[in-house]
mmCIF file with all atom_site columns, C-alpha atoms and ligand atoms in Angstrom:
data_model
loop_
_atom_site.group_PDB
_atom_site.id
_atom_site.type_symbol
_atom_site.label_atom_id
_atom_site.label_alt_id
_atom_site.label_comp_id
_atom_site.label_asym_id
_atom_site.label_entity_id
_atom_site.label_seq_id
_atom_site.pdbx_PDB_ins_code
_atom_site.Cartn_x
_atom_site.Cartn_y
_atom_site.Cartn_z
_atom_site.occupancy
_atom_site.B_iso_or_equiv
_atom_site.pdbx_formal_charge
_atom_site.auth_seq_id
_atom_site.auth_comp_id
_atom_site.auth_asym_id
_atom_site.auth_atom_id
_atom_site.pdbx_PDB_model_num
ATOM   1   C CA . MET A 1 1   ? 2.058   -40.771 -25.499 1.00 69.00 ? 28  MET A CA 1
ATOM   2   C CA . SER A 1 2   ? 2.435   -40.595 -29.279 1.00 73.00 ? 29  SER A CA 1
ATOM   3   C CA . ARG A 1 3   ? 5.269   -42.405 -31.123 1.00 71.00 ? 30  ARG A CA 1
ATOM   4   C CA . ARG A 1 4   ? 6.869   -39.001 -31.760 1.00 74.00 ? 31  ARG A CA 1
ATOM   5   C CA . GLU A 1 5   ? 6.782   -38.224 -28.035 1.00 73.00 ? 32  GLU A CA 1
ATOM   6   C CA . GLU A 1 6   ? 8.186   -41.684 -27.202 1.00 75.00 ? 33  GLU A CA 1
ATOM   7   C CA . LEU A 1 7   ? 11.143  -41.085 -29.532 1.00 74.00 ? 34  LEU A CA 1
ATOM   8   C CA . LEU A 1 8   ? 11.835  -37.677 -27.980 1.00 72.00 ? 35  LEU A CA 1
ATOM   9   C CA . ALA A 1 9   ? 11.566  -39.205 -24.484 1.00 73.00 ? 36  ALA A CA 1
ATOM   10  C CA . GLU A 1 10  ? 14.139  -41.852 -25.435 1.00 72.00 ? 37  GLU A CA 1
ATOM   11  C CA . MET A 1 11  ? 16.473  -38.997 -26.389 1.00 69.00 ? 38  MET A CA 1
ATOM   12  C CA . GLY A 1 12  ? 15.795  -37.356 -23.012 1.00 68.00 ? 39  GLY A CA 1
ATOM   13  C CA . LEU A 1 13  ? 13.892  -34.467 -24.671 1.00 70.00 ? 40  LEU A CA 1
ATOM   14  C CA . ALA A 1 14  ? 10.512  -33.029 -23.885 1.00 69.00 ? 41  ALA A CA 1
ATOM   15  C CA . PRO A 1 15  ? 8.196   -32.219 -26.779 1.00 69.00 ? 42  PRO A CA 1
ATOM   16  C CA . ILE A 1 16  ? 8.142   -28.478 -27.399 1.00 65.00 ? 43  ILE A CA 1
ATOM   17  C CA . TRP A 1 17  ? 4.303   -28.476 -27.311 1.00 59.00 ? 44  TRP A CA 1
ATOM   18  C CA . ARG A 1 18  ? 4.450   -29.703 -23.714 1.00 63.00 ? 45  ARG A CA 1
ATOM   19  C CA . LEU A 1 19  ? 6.972   -27.056 -22.634 1.00 62.00 ? 46  LEU A CA 1
ATOM   20  C CA . ARG A 1 20  ? 4.475   -24.211 -22.286 1.00 58.00 ? 47  ARG A CA 1
ATOM   21  C CA . THR A 1 21  ? 4.463   -23.594 -18.577 1.00 63.00 ? 48  THR A CA 1
ATOM   22  C CA . ARG A 1 22  ? 1.895   -21.773 -16.487 1.00 67.00 ? 49  ARG A CA 1
ATOM   23  C CA . PRO A 1 23  ? 2.811   -18.117 -15.848 1.00 74.00 ? 50  PRO A CA 1
ATOM   24  C CA . THR A 1 24  ? 5.124   -17.697 -12.880 1.00 87.00 ? 51  THR A CA 1
ATOM   25  C CA . ALA A 1 25  ? 3.864   -15.953 -9.769  1.00 84.00 ? 52  ALA A CA 1
ATOM   26  C CA . GLU A 1 26  ? 6.080   -13.025 -10.748 1.00 86.00 ? 53  GLU A CA 1
ATOM   27  C CA . LYS A 1 27  ? 4.478   -12.702 -14.184 1.00 85.00 ? 54  LYS A CA 1
ATOM   28  C CA . ARG A 1 28  ? 1.007   -13.008 -12.704 1.00 87.00 ? 55  ARG A CA 1
ATOM   29  C CA . ALA A 1 29  ? 1.814   -10.209 -10.237 1.00 87.00 ? 56  ALA A CA 1
ATOM   30  C CA . ALA A 1 30  ? 3.153   -8.011  -13.061 1.00 90.00 ? 57  ALA A CA 1
ATOM   31  C CA . GLY A 1 31  ? -0.115  -8.542  -14.938 1.00 92.00 ? 58  GLY A CA 1
ATOM   32  C CA . GLN A 1 32  ? -2.152  -7.735  -11.837 1.00 94.00 ? 59  GLN A CA 1
ATOM   33  C CA . TRP A 1 33  ? -0.184  -4.490  -11.314 1.00 97.00 ? 60  TRP A CA 1
ATOM   34  C CA . ILE A 1 34  ? -0.939  -3.468  -14.890 1.00 97.00 ? 61  ILE A CA 1
ATOM   35  C CA . GLU A 1 35  ? -4.644  -4.183  -14.338 1.00 97.00 ? 62  GLU A CA 1
ATOM   36  C CA . LEU A 1 36  ? -4.659  -2.249  -11.060 1.00 98.00 ? 63  LEU A CA 1
ATOM   37  C CA . LYS A 1 37  ? -2.890  0.725   -12.660 1.00 98.00 ? 64  LYS A CA 1
ATOM   38  C CA . GLN A 1 38  ? -5.598  0.787   -15.328 1.00 98.00 ? 65  GLN A CA 1
ATOM   39  C CA . ALA A 1 39  ? -8.536  0.110   -13.005 1.00 98.00 ? 66  ALA A CA 1
ATOM   40  C CA . VAL A 1 40  ? -7.829  2.887   -10.484 1.00 98.00 ? 67  VAL A CA 1
ATOM   41  C CA . PRO A 1 41  ? -7.768  5.834   -12.947 1.00 98.00 ? 68  PRO A CA 1
ATOM   42  C CA . ALA A 1 42  ? -10.881 4.426   -14.630 1.00 98.00 ? 69  ALA A CA 1
ATOM   43  C CA . CYS A 1 43  ? -12.794 4.003   -11.347 1.00 98.00 ? 70  CYS A CA 1
ATOM   44  C CA . THR A 1 44  ? -16.186 5.705   -11.035 1.00 98.00 ? 71  THR A CA 1
ATOM   45  C CA . ALA A 1 45  ? -17.415 3.645   -8.064  1.00 98.00 ? 72  ALA A CA 1
ATOM   46  C CA . CYS A 1 46  ? -18.055 6.718   -5.876  1.00 98.00 ? 73  CYS A CA 1
ATOM   47  C CA . ALA A 1 47  ? -18.751 10.396  -6.443  1.00 97.00 ? 74  ALA A CA 1
ATOM   48  C CA . LEU A 1 48  ? -15.113 11.407  -5.855  1.00 98.00 ? 75  LEU A CA 1
ATOM   49  C CA . HIS A 1 49  ? -14.314 10.645  -9.486  1.00 98.00 ? 76  HIS A CA 1
ATOM   50  C CA . LYS A 1 50  ? -16.334 13.726  -10.472 1.00 98.00 ? 77  LYS A CA 1
ATOM   51  C CA . THR A 1 51  ? -14.153 16.155  -8.542  1.00 98.00 ? 78  THR A CA 1
ATOM   52  C CA . ARG A 1 52  ? -10.685 14.579  -8.744  1.00 98.00 ? 79  ARG A CA 1
ATOM   53  C CA . ALA A 1 53  ? -7.991  15.929  -11.060 1.00 98.00 ? 80  ALA A CA 1
ATOM   54  C CA . GLN A 1 54  ? -6.457  12.473  -11.091 1.00 98.00 ? 81  GLN A CA 1
ATOM   55  C CA . THR A 1 55  ? -6.267  9.326   -9.004  1.00 98.00 ? 82  THR A CA 1
ATOM   56  C CA . VAL A 1 56  ? -3.325  8.740   -6.672  1.00 98.00 ? 83  VAL A CA 1
ATOM   57  C CA . LEU A 1 57  ? -2.509  5.051   -6.497  1.00 98.00 ? 84  LEU A CA 1
ATOM   58  C CA . GLY A 1 58  ? 0.728   5.074   -4.530  1.00 98.00 ? 85  GLY A CA 1
ATOM   59  C CA . VAL A 1 59  ? 4.432   5.586   -4.886  1.00 98.00 ? 86  VAL A CA 1
ATOM   60  C CA . GLY A 1 60  ? 7.589   3.644   -4.250  1.00 97.00 ? 87  GLY A CA 1
ATOM   61  C CA . ASP A 1 61  ? 9.196   0.268   -4.391  1.00 97.00 ? 88  ASP A CA 1
ATOM   62  C CA . GLU A 1 62  ? 6.666   -2.363  -5.413  1.00 96.00 ? 89  GLU A CA 1
ATOM   63  C CA . ASP A 1 63  ? 8.765   -4.978  -3.588  1.00 96.00 ? 90  ASP A CA 1
ATOM   64  C CA . ALA A 1 64  ? 9.095   -2.899  -0.435  1.00 98.00 ? 91  ALA A CA 1
ATOM   65  C CA . ASP A 1 65  ? 9.365   -4.354  3.052   1.00 98.00 ? 92  ASP A CA 1
ATOM   66  C CA . TRP A 1 66  ? 7.803   -1.161  4.463   1.00 98.00 ? 93  TRP A CA 1
ATOM   67  C CA . MET A 1 67  ? 4.372   0.059   3.481   1.00 98.00 ? 94  MET A CA 1
ATOM   68  C CA . LEU A 1 68  ? 2.977   3.302   4.874   1.00 98.00 ? 95  LEU A CA 1
ATOM   69  C CA . ILE A 1 69  ? -0.701  4.035   4.507   1.00 98.00 ? 96  ILE A CA 1
ATOM   70  C CA . GLY A 1 70  ? -2.364  7.417   4.951   1.00 98.00 ? 97  GLY A CA 1
ATOM   71  C CA . GLU A 1 71  ? -5.880  8.709   4.490   1.00 98.00 ? 98  GLU A CA 1
ATOM   72  C CA . ALA A 1 72  ? -6.510  10.314  1.112   1.00 98.00 ? 99  ALA A CA 1
ATOM   73  C CA . PRO A 1 73  ? -4.830  12.626  -1.391  1.00 97.00 ? 100 PRO A CA 1
ATOM   74  C CA . GLY A 1 74  ? -4.910  16.346  -0.633  1.00 96.00 ? 101 GLY A CA 1
ATOM   75  C CA . ALA A 1 75  ? -4.782  19.218  -3.109  1.00 96.00 ? 102 ALA A CA 1
ATOM   76  C CA . GLU A 1 76  ? -1.110  18.826  -4.019  1.00 96.00 ? 103 GLU A CA 1
ATOM   77  C CA . GLU A 1 77  ? -1.387  15.050  -4.337  1.00 97.00 ? 104 GLU A CA 1
ATOM   78  C CA . ASP A 1 78  ? -4.469  15.434  -6.558  1.00 98.00 ? 105 ASP A CA 1
ATOM   79  C CA . ARG A 1 79  ? -2.504  17.848  -8.757  1.00 97.00 ? 106 ARG A CA 1
ATOM   80  C CA . LEU A 1 80  ? 0.687   15.795  -8.950  1.00 98.00 ? 107 LEU A CA 1
ATOM   81  C CA . GLY A 1 81  ? -0.651  12.233  -8.749  1.00 98.00 ? 108 GLY A CA 1
ATOM   82  C CA . GLU A 1 82  ? 1.672   11.210  -5.921  1.00 98.00 ? 109 GLU A CA 1
ATOM   83  C CA . PRO A 1 83  ? 0.839   10.632  -2.231  1.00 98.00 ? 110 PRO A CA 1
ATOM   84  C CA . PHE A 1 84  ? 2.257   12.814  0.506   1.00 98.00 ? 111 PHE A CA 1
ATOM   85  C CA . VAL A 1 85  ? 3.894   15.533  -1.570  1.00 96.00 ? 112 VAL A CA 1
ATOM   86  C CA . GLY A 1 86  ? 2.563   18.512  0.425   1.00 93.00 ? 113 GLY A CA 1
ATOM   87  C CA . GLN A 1 87  ? 3.599   19.751  3.870   1.00 94.00 ? 114 GLN A CA 1
ATOM   88  C CA . ALA A 1 88  ? 2.579   16.484  5.558   1.00 95.00 ? 115 ALA A CA 1
ATOM   89  C CA . GLY A 1 89  ? 4.648   14.621  2.983   1.00 97.00 ? 116 GLY A CA 1
ATOM   90  C CA . LYS A 1 90  ? 7.735   16.674  3.803   1.00 96.00 ? 117 LYS A CA 1
ATOM   91  C CA . LEU A 1 91  ? 7.329   15.764  7.455   1.00 97.00 ? 118 LEU A CA 1
ATOM   92  C CA . LEU A 1 92  ? 6.795   12.123  6.489   1.00 97.00 ? 119 LEU A CA 1
ATOM   93  C CA . ASP A 1 93  ? 10.015  12.151  4.460   1.00 97.00 ? 120 ASP A CA 1
ATOM   94  C CA . SER A 1 94  ? 11.979  13.511  7.412   1.00 96.00 ? 121 SER A CA 1
ATOM   95  C CA . MET A 1 95  ? 10.376  10.979  9.772   1.00 95.00 ? 122 MET A CA 1
ATOM   96  C CA . LEU A 1 96  ? 11.433  8.215   7.370   1.00 96.00 ? 123 LEU A CA 1
ATOM   97  C CA . ALA A 1 97  ? 14.954  9.659   7.166   1.00 96.00 ? 124 ALA A CA 1
ATOM   98  C CA . ALA A 1 98  ? 15.149  9.627   10.966  1.00 93.00 ? 125 ALA A CA 1
ATOM   99  C CA . ILE A 1 99  ? 14.895  5.834   10.905  1.00 94.00 ? 126 ILE A CA 1
ATOM   100 C CA . GLY A 1 100 ? 17.175  5.436   7.889   1.00 96.00 ? 127 GLY A CA 1
ATOM   101 C CA . LEU A 1 101 ? 14.421  5.055   5.281   1.00 97.00 ? 128 LEU A CA 1
ATOM   102 C CA . LYS A 1 102 ? 13.717  6.897   2.064   1.00 96.00 ? 129 LYS A CA 1
ATOM   103 C CA . ARG A 1 103 ? 10.596  7.205   -0.105  1.00 95.00 ? 130 ARG A CA 1
ATOM   104 C CA . GLY A 1 104 ? 10.899  4.734   -2.948  1.00 92.00 ? 131 GLY A CA 1
ATOM   105 C CA . ASP A 1 105 ? 13.755  2.763   -1.449  1.00 96.00 ? 132 ASP A CA 1
ATOM   106 C CA . ASN A 1 106 ? 12.278  -0.378  0.137   1.00 97.00 ? 133 ASN A CA 1
ATOM   107 C CA . VAL A 1 107 ? 9.309   1.838   1.058   1.00 98.00 ? 134 VAL A CA 1
ATOM   108 C CA . TYR A 1 108 ? 5.902   2.099   -0.592  1.00 98.00 ? 135 TYR A CA 1
ATOM   109 C CA . ILE A 1 109 ? 3.433   4.846   0.321   1.00 98.00 ? 136 ILE A CA 1
ATOM   110 C CA . ALA A 1 110 ? -0.299  4.721   -0.378  1.00 98.00 ? 137 ALA A CA 1
ATOM   111 C CA . ASN A 1 111 ? -3.602  5.997   0.960   1.00 98.00 ? 138 ASN A CA 1
ATOM   112 C CA . VAL A 1 112 ? -6.897  4.375   1.862   1.00 98.00 ? 139 VAL A CA 1
ATOM   113 C CA . LEU A 1 113 ? -8.650  6.548   -0.736  1.00 98.00 ? 140 LEU A CA 1
ATOM   114 C CA . LYS A 1 114 ? -7.225  6.977   -4.216  1.00 98.00 ? 141 LYS A CA 1
ATOM   115 C CA . CYS A 1 115 ? -9.175  10.198  -4.896  1.00 98.00 ? 142 CYS A CA 1
ATOM   116 C CA . ARG A 1 116 ? -9.200  13.532  -3.085  1.00 98.00 ? 143 ARG A CA 1
ATOM   117 C CA . PRO A 1 117 ? -12.287 14.301  -1.024  1.00 98.00 ? 144 PRO A CA 1
ATOM   118 C CA . PRO A 1 118 ? -13.328 17.852  -2.012  1.00 97.00 ? 145 PRO A CA 1
ATOM   119 C CA . GLY A 1 119 ? -12.027 20.515  0.355   1.00 94.00 ? 146 GLY A CA 1
ATOM   120 C CA . ASN A 1 120 ? -10.050 17.777  2.148   1.00 88.00 ? 147 ASN A CA 1
ATOM   121 C CA . ARG A 1 121 ? -13.147 16.717  4.064   1.00 96.00 ? 148 ARG A CA 1
ATOM   122 C CA . ASN A 1 122 ? -13.067 13.382  5.889   1.00 95.00 ? 149 ASN A CA 1
ATOM   123 C CA . PRO A 1 123 ? -13.647 10.282  3.763   1.00 96.00 ? 150 PRO A CA 1
ATOM   124 C CA . GLU A 1 124 ? -17.225 8.976   3.835   1.00 97.00 ? 151 GLU A CA 1
ATOM   125 C CA . PRO A 1 125 ? -17.740 5.330   4.907   1.00 95.00 ? 152 PRO A CA 1
ATOM   126 C CA . GLU A 1 126 ? -19.112 4.499   1.450   1.00 97.00 ? 153 GLU A CA 1
ATOM   127 C CA . GLU A 1 127 ? -16.006 5.933   -0.242  1.00 98.00 ? 154 GLU A CA 1
ATOM   128 C CA . VAL A 1 128 ? -13.774 3.906   2.070   1.00 97.00 ? 155 VAL A CA 1
ATOM   129 C CA . ALA A 1 129 ? -15.796 0.754   1.372   1.00 96.00 ? 156 ALA A CA 1
ATOM   130 C CA . LYS A 1 130 ? -15.595 1.254   -2.414  1.00 98.00 ? 157 LYS A CA 1
ATOM   131 C CA . CYS A 1 131 ? -11.879 2.053   -2.420  1.00 98.00 ? 158 CYS A CA 1
ATOM   132 C CA . THR A 1 132 ? -10.575 -0.505  0.079   1.00 97.00 ? 159 THR A CA 1
ATOM   133 C CA . PRO A 1 133 ? -10.412 -3.365  -2.474  1.00 97.00 ? 160 PRO A CA 1
ATOM   134 C CA . PHE A 1 134 ? -7.739  -1.388  -4.370  1.00 98.00 ? 161 PHE A CA 1
ATOM   135 C CA . LEU A 1 135 ? -5.654  -0.998  -1.224  1.00 98.00 ? 162 LEU A CA 1
ATOM   136 C CA . LYS A 1 136 ? -6.153  -4.657  -0.380  1.00 97.00 ? 163 LYS A CA 1
ATOM   137 C CA . GLN A 1 137 ? -4.858  -5.633  -3.788  1.00 97.00 ? 164 GLN A CA 1
ATOM   138 C CA . GLN A 1 138 ? -1.865  -3.302  -3.476  1.00 98.00 ? 165 GLN A CA 1
ATOM   139 C CA . ILE A 1 139 ? -0.960  -4.907  -0.175  1.00 98.00 ? 166 ILE A CA 1
ATOM   140 C CA . ALA A 1 140 ? -1.362  -8.389  -1.654  1.00 97.00 ? 167 ALA A CA 1
ATOM   141 C CA . LEU A 1 141 ? 0.934   -7.497  -4.559  1.00 97.00 ? 168 LEU A CA 1
ATOM   142 C CA . ILE A 1 142 ? 3.605   -5.703  -2.532  1.00 97.00 ? 169 ILE A CA 1
ATOM   143 C CA . ARG A 1 143 ? 3.516   -8.232  0.307   1.00 97.00 ? 170 ARG A CA 1
ATOM   144 C CA . PRO A 1 144 ? 5.289   -5.825  2.699   1.00 98.00 ? 171 PRO A CA 1
ATOM   145 C CA . LYS A 1 145 ? 6.842   -7.154  5.866   1.00 98.00 ? 172 LYS A CA 1
ATOM   146 C CA . LEU A 1 146 ? 5.320   -4.332  7.907   1.00 98.00 ? 173 LEU A CA 1
ATOM   147 C CA . ILE A 1 147 ? 2.492   -1.851  7.418   1.00 98.00 ? 174 ILE A CA 1
ATOM   148 C CA . ILE A 1 148 ? 2.417   1.467   9.246   1.00 98.00 ? 175 ILE A CA 1
ATOM   149 C CA . ALA A 1 149 ? -1.102  2.849   9.370   1.00 98.00 ? 176 ALA A CA 1
ATOM   150 C CA . MET A 1 150 ? -0.862  6.630   9.742   1.00 98.00 ? 177 MET A CA 1
ATOM   151 C CA . GLY A 1 151 ? -3.802  8.327   11.362  1.00 97.00 ? 178 GLY A CA 1
ATOM   152 C CA . ARG A 1 152 ? -7.308  7.474   12.399  1.00 95.00 ? 179 ARG A CA 1
ATOM   153 C CA . PHE A 1 153 ? -8.767  6.608   8.991   1.00 95.00 ? 180 PHE A CA 1
ATOM   154 C CA . ALA A 1 154 ? -6.020  4.230   7.941   1.00 97.00 ? 181 ALA A CA 1
ATOM   155 C CA . ALA A 1 155 ? -5.888  2.569   11.358  1.00 98.00 ? 182 ALA A CA 1
ATOM   156 C CA . GLN A 1 156 ? -9.642  2.275   11.810  1.00 97.00 ? 183 GLN A CA 1
ATOM   157 C CA . THR A 1 157 ? -10.173 1.043   8.248   1.00 96.00 ? 184 THR A CA 1
ATOM   158 C CA . LEU A 1 158 ? -7.439  -1.573  8.322   1.00 97.00 ? 185 LEU A CA 1
ATOM   159 C CA . LEU A 1 159 ? -8.242  -2.765  11.827  1.00 98.00 ? 186 LEU A CA 1
ATOM   160 C CA . ALA A 1 160 ? -12.022 -2.492  11.445  1.00 97.00 ? 187 ALA A CA 1
ATOM   161 C CA . SER A 1 161 ? -12.050 -0.663  14.743  1.00 97.00 ? 188 SER A CA 1
ATOM   162 C CA . ASP A 1 162 ? -13.334 2.639   16.046  1.00 96.00 ? 189 ASP A CA 1
ATOM   163 C CA . ALA A 1 163 ? -10.649 2.931   18.722  1.00 98.00 ? 190 ALA A CA 1
ATOM   164 C CA . THR A 1 164 ? -8.528  6.071   18.971  1.00 97.00 ? 191 THR A CA 1
ATOM   165 C CA . ILE A 1 165 ? -4.962  6.262   17.679  1.00 97.00 ? 192 ILE A CA 1
ATOM   166 C CA . SER A 1 166 ? -3.625  6.750   21.178  1.00 96.00 ? 193 SER A CA 1
ATOM   167 C CA . SER A 1 167 ? -5.262  3.514   22.337  1.00 98.00 ? 194 SER A CA 1
ATOM   168 C CA . LEU A 1 168 ? -4.062  1.571   19.274  1.00 98.00 ? 195 LEU A CA 1
ATOM   169 C CA . ARG A 1 169 ? -0.387  2.629   19.376  1.00 98.00 ? 196 ARG A CA 1
ATOM   170 C CA . GLY A 1 170 ? 2.419   0.439   20.638  1.00 97.00 ? 197 GLY A CA 1
ATOM   171 C CA . ARG A 1 171 ? 1.136   -2.971  19.559  1.00 98.00 ? 198 ARG A CA 1
ATOM   172 C CA . VAL A 1 172 ? 1.582   -5.192  16.525  1.00 98.00 ? 199 VAL A CA 1
ATOM   173 C CA . TYR A 1 173 ? -1.673  -6.078  14.759  1.00 98.00 ? 200 TYR A CA 1
ATOM   174 C CA . ARG A 1 174 ? -2.195  -8.035  11.537  1.00 98.00 ? 201 ARG A CA 1
ATOM   175 C CA . TYR A 1 175 ? -3.919  -7.020  8.347   1.00 97.00 ? 202 TYR A CA 1
ATOM   176 C CA . GLU A 1 176 ? -4.428  -9.907  5.907   1.00 94.00 ? 203 GLU A CA 1
ATOM   177 C CA . GLY A 1 177 ? -1.581  -11.628 7.732   1.00 95.00 ? 204 GLY A CA 1
ATOM   178 C CA . VAL A 1 178 ? 0.801   -8.654  7.466   1.00 98.00 ? 205 VAL A CA 1
ATOM   179 C CA . PRO A 1 179 ? 2.082   -7.162  10.754  1.00 98.00 ? 206 PRO A CA 1
ATOM   180 C CA . LEU A 1 180 ? 0.714   -3.660  11.208  1.00 98.00 ? 207 LEU A CA 1
ATOM   181 C CA . ILE A 1 181 ? 1.446   -0.877  13.631  1.00 98.00 ? 208 ILE A CA 1
ATOM   182 C CA . VAL A 1 182 ? -0.336  2.396   14.144  1.00 98.00 ? 209 VAL A CA 1
ATOM   183 C CA . THR A 1 183 ? 0.962   5.925   14.461  1.00 98.00 ? 210 THR A CA 1
ATOM   184 C CA . TYR A 1 184 ? -0.211  9.504   14.117  1.00 98.00 ? 211 TYR A CA 1
ATOM   185 C CA . HIS A 1 185 ? -0.853  11.059  10.731  1.00 98.00 ? 212 HIS A CA 1
ATOM   186 C CA . PRO A 1 186 ? 1.879   13.534  9.697   1.00 98.00 ? 213 PRO A CA 1
ATOM   187 C CA . ALA A 1 187 ? -0.760  16.251  9.066   1.00 97.00 ? 214 ALA A CA 1
ATOM   188 C CA . TYR A 1 188 ? -1.972  15.804  12.656  1.00 97.00 ? 215 TYR A CA 1
ATOM   189 C CA . LEU A 1 189 ? 1.630   16.099  13.878  1.00 98.00 ? 216 LEU A CA 1
ATOM   190 C CA . LEU A 1 190 ? 2.014   19.410  12.022  1.00 97.00 ? 217 LEU A CA 1
ATOM   191 C CA . ARG A 1 191 ? -0.851  20.747  14.170  1.00 97.00 ? 218 ARG A CA 1
ATOM   192 C CA . ASN A 1 192 ? 0.165   18.967  17.385  1.00 96.00 ? 219 ASN A CA 1
ATOM   193 C CA . LEU A 1 193 ? 3.915   19.293  17.665  1.00 93.00 ? 220 LEU A CA 1
ATOM   194 C CA . PRO A 1 194 ? 4.207   17.780  21.191  1.00 93.00 ? 221 PRO A CA 1
ATOM   195 C CA . ASP A 1 195 ? 2.915   14.450  19.807  1.00 95.00 ? 222 ASP A CA 1
ATOM   196 C CA . LYS A 1 196 ? 5.943   14.249  17.497  1.00 95.00 ? 223 LYS A CA 1
ATOM   197 C CA . ALA A 1 197 ? 7.814   12.551  20.338  1.00 96.00 ? 224 ALA A CA 1
ATOM   198 C CA . LYS A 1 198 ? 5.153   9.827   20.423  1.00 97.00 ? 225 LYS A CA 1
ATOM   199 C CA . ALA A 1 199 ? 5.391   9.389   16.643  1.00 97.00 ? 226 ALA A CA 1
ATOM   200 C CA . TRP A 1 200 ? 9.166   9.066   17.035  1.00 96.00 ? 227 TRP A CA 1
ATOM   201 C CA . ALA A 1 201 ? 8.606   6.323   19.643  1.00 97.00 ? 228 ALA A CA 1
ATOM   202 C CA . ASP A 1 202 ? 6.250   4.577   17.195  1.00 97.00 ? 229 ASP A CA 1
ATOM   203 C CA . LEU A 1 203 ? 8.905   4.645   14.470  1.00 97.00 ? 230 LEU A CA 1
ATOM   204 C CA . VAL A 1 204 ? 11.525  3.238   16.806  1.00 97.00 ? 231 VAL A CA 1
ATOM   205 C CA . PHE A 1 205 ? 9.007   0.518   17.730  1.00 98.00 ? 232 PHE A CA 1
ATOM   206 C CA . ALA A 1 206 ? 8.406   -0.117  14.004  1.00 98.00 ? 233 ALA A CA 1
ATOM   207 C CA . LYS A 1 207 ? 12.119  -0.400  13.337  1.00 97.00 ? 234 LYS A CA 1
ATOM   208 C CA . LYS A 1 208 ? 12.536  -2.859  16.228  1.00 97.00 ? 235 LYS A CA 1
ATOM   209 C CA . THR A 1 209 ? 9.515   -4.831  15.014  1.00 98.00 ? 236 THR A CA 1
ATOM   210 C CA . MET A 1 210 ? 10.913  -4.994  11.481  1.00 98.00 ? 237 MET A CA 1
ATOM   211 C CA . ALA A 1 211 ? 14.177  -6.399  12.833  1.00 97.00 ? 238 ALA A CA 1
ATOM   212 C CA . THR A 1 212 ? 12.232  -9.356  14.227  1.00 97.00 ? 239 THR A CA 1
ATOM   213 C CA . LEU A 1 213 ? 10.354  -10.130 10.968  1.00 95.00 ? 240 LEU A CA 1
HETATM 214 N N1 . URA B 2 .   ? -2.621  13.140  3.646   1.00 92.06 ? 15  URA B N1 1
HETATM 215 C C1 . URA B 2 .   ? -2.817  11.830  3.350   1.00 92.06 ? 15  URA B C1 1
HETATM 216 O O1 . URA B 2 .   ? -3.388  11.082  4.126   1.00 92.06 ? 15  URA B O1 1
HETATM 217 N N2 . URA B 2 .   ? -2.340  11.383  2.209   1.00 92.06 ? 15  URA B N2 1
HETATM 218 C C2 . URA B 2 .   ? -1.704  12.145  1.340   1.00 92.06 ? 15  URA B C2 1
HETATM 219 O O2 . URA B 2 .   ? -1.288  11.616  0.296   1.00 92.06 ? 15  URA B O2 1
HETATM 220 C C3 . URA B 2 .   ? -1.497  13.492  1.657   1.00 92.06 ? 15  URA B C3 1
HETATM 221 C C4 . URA B 2 .   ? -1.972  13.968  2.826   1.00 92.06 ? 15  URA B C4 1
#
């Protein structure tokens, strides 16, 4: 310790040049969000960048307890840059309302893929593999209490499983330590109305699960 530092210590003061602290976890996370929000629109890791209008990172509360994950942007999402804004999104919003939740309010919505597959075809395994690190980082930054994987692609990707939705429902899994439950995709429910009752049961199960977390 230098004489100057000794004198300051005697006065109970810390030298200003020692006061520079390491960035807080909060500041680090803010920096990582900025990087992610720049990296996703600049991504050319798969061919989907050639046909997208824009990337669709996600929407909502970045400190949310609830995180819902779908498959990939559709035409409307590609146009507007927000997930679940088409017909399936309207159904998702009413499903959320049914359990007292609202898009953007303690809820974050994202997709496995950040770019629209042309003609809304299914995502290719290579596209999923290239895009999953973005989703992983989103989850790490949001640190939700509960993830709801909606549909086959989200569930199978996050659980590294090829099981069907119907066999995966009704249990709590973990993704990177975060509790995760599985339900039907809203677009599937639009085509299969009788399964809406099962999706309702899944949401009730999710709500009960959240109450225990
Ligand atoms: N389907 C999805 O999986 N995600 C969207 O954002 C829209 C439709």
